[in-house]
């Protein structure tokens, strides 16, 4: 990443929110990625807009001490349910992930959640770091290589079997709560749900979280995109994505739930 860009941004804070989350309640956000959005994916629905640095290279983006200082500065943490590592890209790209989760747990004493796009779960160092988190929500949007390219637009030669193998390995090692998070786009069909169910049976998560891109998407990078207090403003270039209806989302959830004995959750206001 560009260290210069990071240092020069006057509004950057690696602790943000709290963000109201239908999945986790009032969530304090920790951004281990920094001012330049960095991810191994460039999802069509990404709220961050077009990813500025698409990479699979792990590095220290934000010093652990900065996160520690910011966390200490806002304590005591009242009316916060969880602390979530997410922010400006893929948190498992942060080389100091294990240290960050460690200090978050120590300072906040709150449940810790990591939202990951699952692409780095093949790396044992990443899997070990994630074991410190109470909940890991691992992304699985695509059920074919074609969909992976269409929806997630991964960096380089990434493939779906490799990503699935990473999640499967993590499941075997991880004692915490593993959720599979899936963005349901308008291209879902009943046949897709069948393939998805087969994958879920293999991965054995504790929960499935179906989501929809209900919030407008920034087309270019804006720091406010990390939270959910967005205001549609002419000052921002935004795109409203086509969502499936509440009925379709509920029908997909029922189809999955009926096939496998794993809770399926989705936003009530979908
Ligand atoms: S994985 Fe997350 S941060 Fe990365 S491009 Fe997709 S939605 Fe954005």
mmCIF file of N, CA, C and O and ligand atoms in Angstrom, residues 38-49 51 86-91 116-117 139 141 151-152 183, ligand 1:
data_model
loop_
_atom_site.group_PDB
_atom_site.id
_atom_site.type_symbol
_atom_site.label_atom_id
_atom_site.label_comp_id
_atom_site.label_asym_id
_atom_site.label_seq_id
_atom_site.Cartn_x
_atom_site.Cartn_y
_atom_site.Cartn_z
ATOM 1 N N UNK A 38 -7.927 -2.368 0.386
ATOM 2 C CA UNK A 38 -7.062 -3.454 -0.090
ATOM 3 C C UNK A 38 -7.763 -4.788 0.133
ATOM 4 O O UNK A 38 -8.204 -5.086 1.242
ATOM 5 N N UNK A 39 -7.857 -5.584 -0.921
ATOM 6 C CA UNK A 39 -8.573 -6.848 -0.822
ATOM 7 C C UNK A 39 -8.116 -7.778 -1.949
ATOM 8 O O UNK A 39 -7.650 -7.316 -2.990
ATOM 9 N N UNK A 40 -8.286 -9.076 -1.723
ATOM 10 C CA UNK A 40 -7.984 -10.051 -2.768
ATOM 11 C C UNK A 40 -9.155 -10.182 -3.747
ATOM 12 O O UNK A 40 -9.023 -10.760 -4.818
ATOM 13 N N UNK A 41 -10.319 -9.687 -3.360
ATOM 14 C CA UNK A 41 -11.492 -9.628 -4.236
ATOM 15 C C UNK A 41 -11.742 -8.180 -4.672
ATOM 16 O O UNK A 41 -11.172 -7.233 -4.111
ATOM 17 N N UNK A 42 -12.651 -8.052 -5.600
ATOM 18 C CA UNK A 42 -13.146 -6.726 -5.996
ATOM 19 C C UNK A 42 -14.631 -6.931 -6.328
ATOM 20 O O UNK A 42 -15.038 -6.850 -7.486
ATOM 21 N N UNK A 43 -15.406 -7.243 -5.286
ATOM 22 C CA UNK A 43 -16.793 -7.692 -5.493
ATOM 23 C C UNK A 43 -17.649 -6.625 -6.173
ATOM 24 O O UNK A 43 -17.495 -5.435 -5.896
ATOM 25 N N UNK A 44 -18.566 -7.090 -6.990
ATOM 26 C CA UNK A 44 -19.419 -6.145 -7.730
ATOM 27 C C UNK A 44 -20.275 -5.301 -6.787
ATOM 28 O O UNK A 44 -20.676 -4.206 -7.139
ATOM 29 N N UNK A 45 -20.535 -5.834 -5.584
ATOM 30 C CA UNK A 45 -21.412 -5.125 -4.660
ATOM 31 C C UNK A 45 -20.643 -4.414 -3.551
ATOM 32 O O UNK A 45 -21.245 -3.871 -2.621
ATOM 33 N N UNK A 46 -19.311 -4.412 -3.607
ATOM 34 C CA UNK A 46 -18.515 -3.926 -2.473
ATOM 35 C C UNK A 46 -18.865 -2.481 -2.127
ATOM 36 O O UNK A 46 -18.803 -1.594 -2.972
ATOM 37 N N UNK A 47 -19.184 -2.263 -0.873
ATOM 38 C CA UNK A 47 -19.547 -0.923 -0.411
ATOM 39 C C UNK A 47 -18.385 0.056 -0.468
ATOM 40 O O UNK A 47 -18.585 1.258 -0.412
ATOM 41 N N UNK A 48 -17.180 -0.495 -0.505
ATOM 42 C CA UNK A 48 -16.006 0.390 -0.523
ATOM 43 C C UNK A 48 -15.789 1.007 -1.899
ATOM 44 O O UNK A 48 -14.922 1.842 -2.081
ATOM 45 N N UNK A 49 -16.570 0.568 -2.875
ATOM 46 C CA UNK A 49 -16.320 1.013 -4.248
ATOM 47 C C UNK A 49 -15.258 0.136 -4.881
ATOM 48 O O UNK A 49 -14.952 -0.949 -4.380
ATOM 49 N N UNK A 51 -11.990 -1.556 -5.441
ATOM 50 C CA UNK A 51 -10.862 -1.762 -4.532
ATOM 51 C C UNK A 51 -9.602 -1.089 -5.112
ATOM 52 O O UNK A 51 -9.250 -1.266 -6.271
ATOM 53 N N UNK A 86 -13.129 -5.649 10.229
ATOM 54 C CA UNK A 86 -13.603 -5.626 8.845
ATOM 55 C C UNK A 86 -12.964 -4.404 8.199
ATOM 56 O O UNK A 86 -11.782 -4.386 7.950
ATOM 57 N N UNK A 87 -13.766 -3.370 7.943
ATOM 58 C CA UNK A 87 -13.208 -2.088 7.533
ATOM 59 C C UNK A 87 -12.931 -1.936 6.065
ATOM 60 O O UNK A 87 -13.788 -2.209 5.228
ATOM 61 N N UNK A 88 -11.715 -1.554 5.749
ATOM 62 C CA UNK A 88 -11.393 -1.097 4.394
ATOM 63 C C UNK A 88 -10.857 -2.191 3.485
ATOM 64 O O UNK A 88 -10.016 -1.929 2.626
ATOM 65 N N UNK A 89 -11.299 -3.428 3.676
ATOM 66 C CA UNK A 89 -10.847 -4.504 2.809
ATOM 67 C C UNK A 89 -10.853 -5.827 3.539
ATOM 68 O O UNK A 89 -11.657 -6.045 4.446
ATOM 69 N N UNK A 90 -9.932 -6.708 3.167
ATOM 70 C CA UNK A 90 -9.890 -8.055 3.734
ATOM 71 C C UNK A 90 -8.981 -8.084 4.970
ATOM 72 O O UNK A 90 -7.758 -7.958 4.850
ATOM 73 N N UNK A 91 -9.551 -8.252 6.181
ATOM 74 C CA UNK A 91 -8.740 -8.148 7.399
ATOM 75 C C UNK A 91 -7.644 -9.196 7.522
ATOM 76 O O UNK A 91 -6.634 -8.963 8.181
ATOM 77 N N UNK A 116 -14.404 -12.304 6.941
ATOM 78 C CA UNK A 116 -13.346 -12.592 5.972
ATOM 79 C C UNK A 116 -13.946 -13.042 4.644
ATOM 80 O O UNK A 116 -15.051 -13.600 4.614
ATOM 81 N N UNK A 117 -13.195 -12.811 3.576
ATOM 82 C CA UNK A 117 -13.684 -13.274 2.267
ATOM 83 C C UNK A 117 -13.219 -14.706 1.971
ATOM 84 O O UNK A 117 -13.423 -15.201 0.867
ATOM 85 N N UNK A 139 -16.953 -15.648 3.841
ATOM 86 C CA UNK A 139 -17.750 -15.385 2.637
ATOM 87 C C UNK A 139 -17.738 -16.567 1.678
ATOM 88 O O UNK A 139 -16.707 -17.171 1.416
ATOM 89 N N UNK A 141 -19.943 -16.667 -1.855
ATOM 90 C CA UNK A 141 -21.001 -16.137 -2.728
ATOM 91 C C UNK A 141 -21.209 -17.008 -3.956
ATOM 92 O O UNK A 141 -22.313 -17.102 -4.479
ATOM 93 N N UNK A 151 -18.899 -12.309 -9.717
ATOM 94 C CA UNK A 151 -19.348 -11.621 -8.490
ATOM 95 C C UNK A 151 -18.169 -11.055 -7.693
ATOM 96 O O UNK A 151 -18.171 -9.901 -7.297
ATOM 97 N N UNK A 152 -17.177 -11.917 -7.469
ATOM 98 C CA UNK A 152 -16.096 -11.525 -6.557
ATOM 99 C C UNK A 152 -14.863 -10.977 -7.278
ATOM 100 O O UNK A 152 -14.031 -10.324 -6.658
ATOM 101 N N UNK A 183 -23.835 -13.450 -0.130
ATOM 102 C CA UNK A 183 -24.594 -12.364 -0.736
ATOM 103 C C UNK A 183 -25.464 -12.962 -1.831
ATOM 104 O O UNK A 183 -24.963 -13.572 -2.779
HETATM 105 S S1 LIG B 1 -14.419 -9.215 -0.057
HETATM 106 FE FE1 LIG B 1 -15.423 -7.574 1.065
HETATM 107 S S2 LIG B 1 -13.932 -5.866 1.053
HETATM 108 FE FE2 LIG B 1 -13.291 -7.343 -0.507
HETATM 109 S S3 LIG B 1 -14.176 -6.572 -2.397
HETATM 110 FE FE3 LIG B 1 -15.612 -8.084 -1.544
HETATM 111 S S4 LIG B 1 -17.061 -6.922 -0.308
HETATM 112 FE FE4 LIG B 1 -15.272 -5.599 -0.710
#
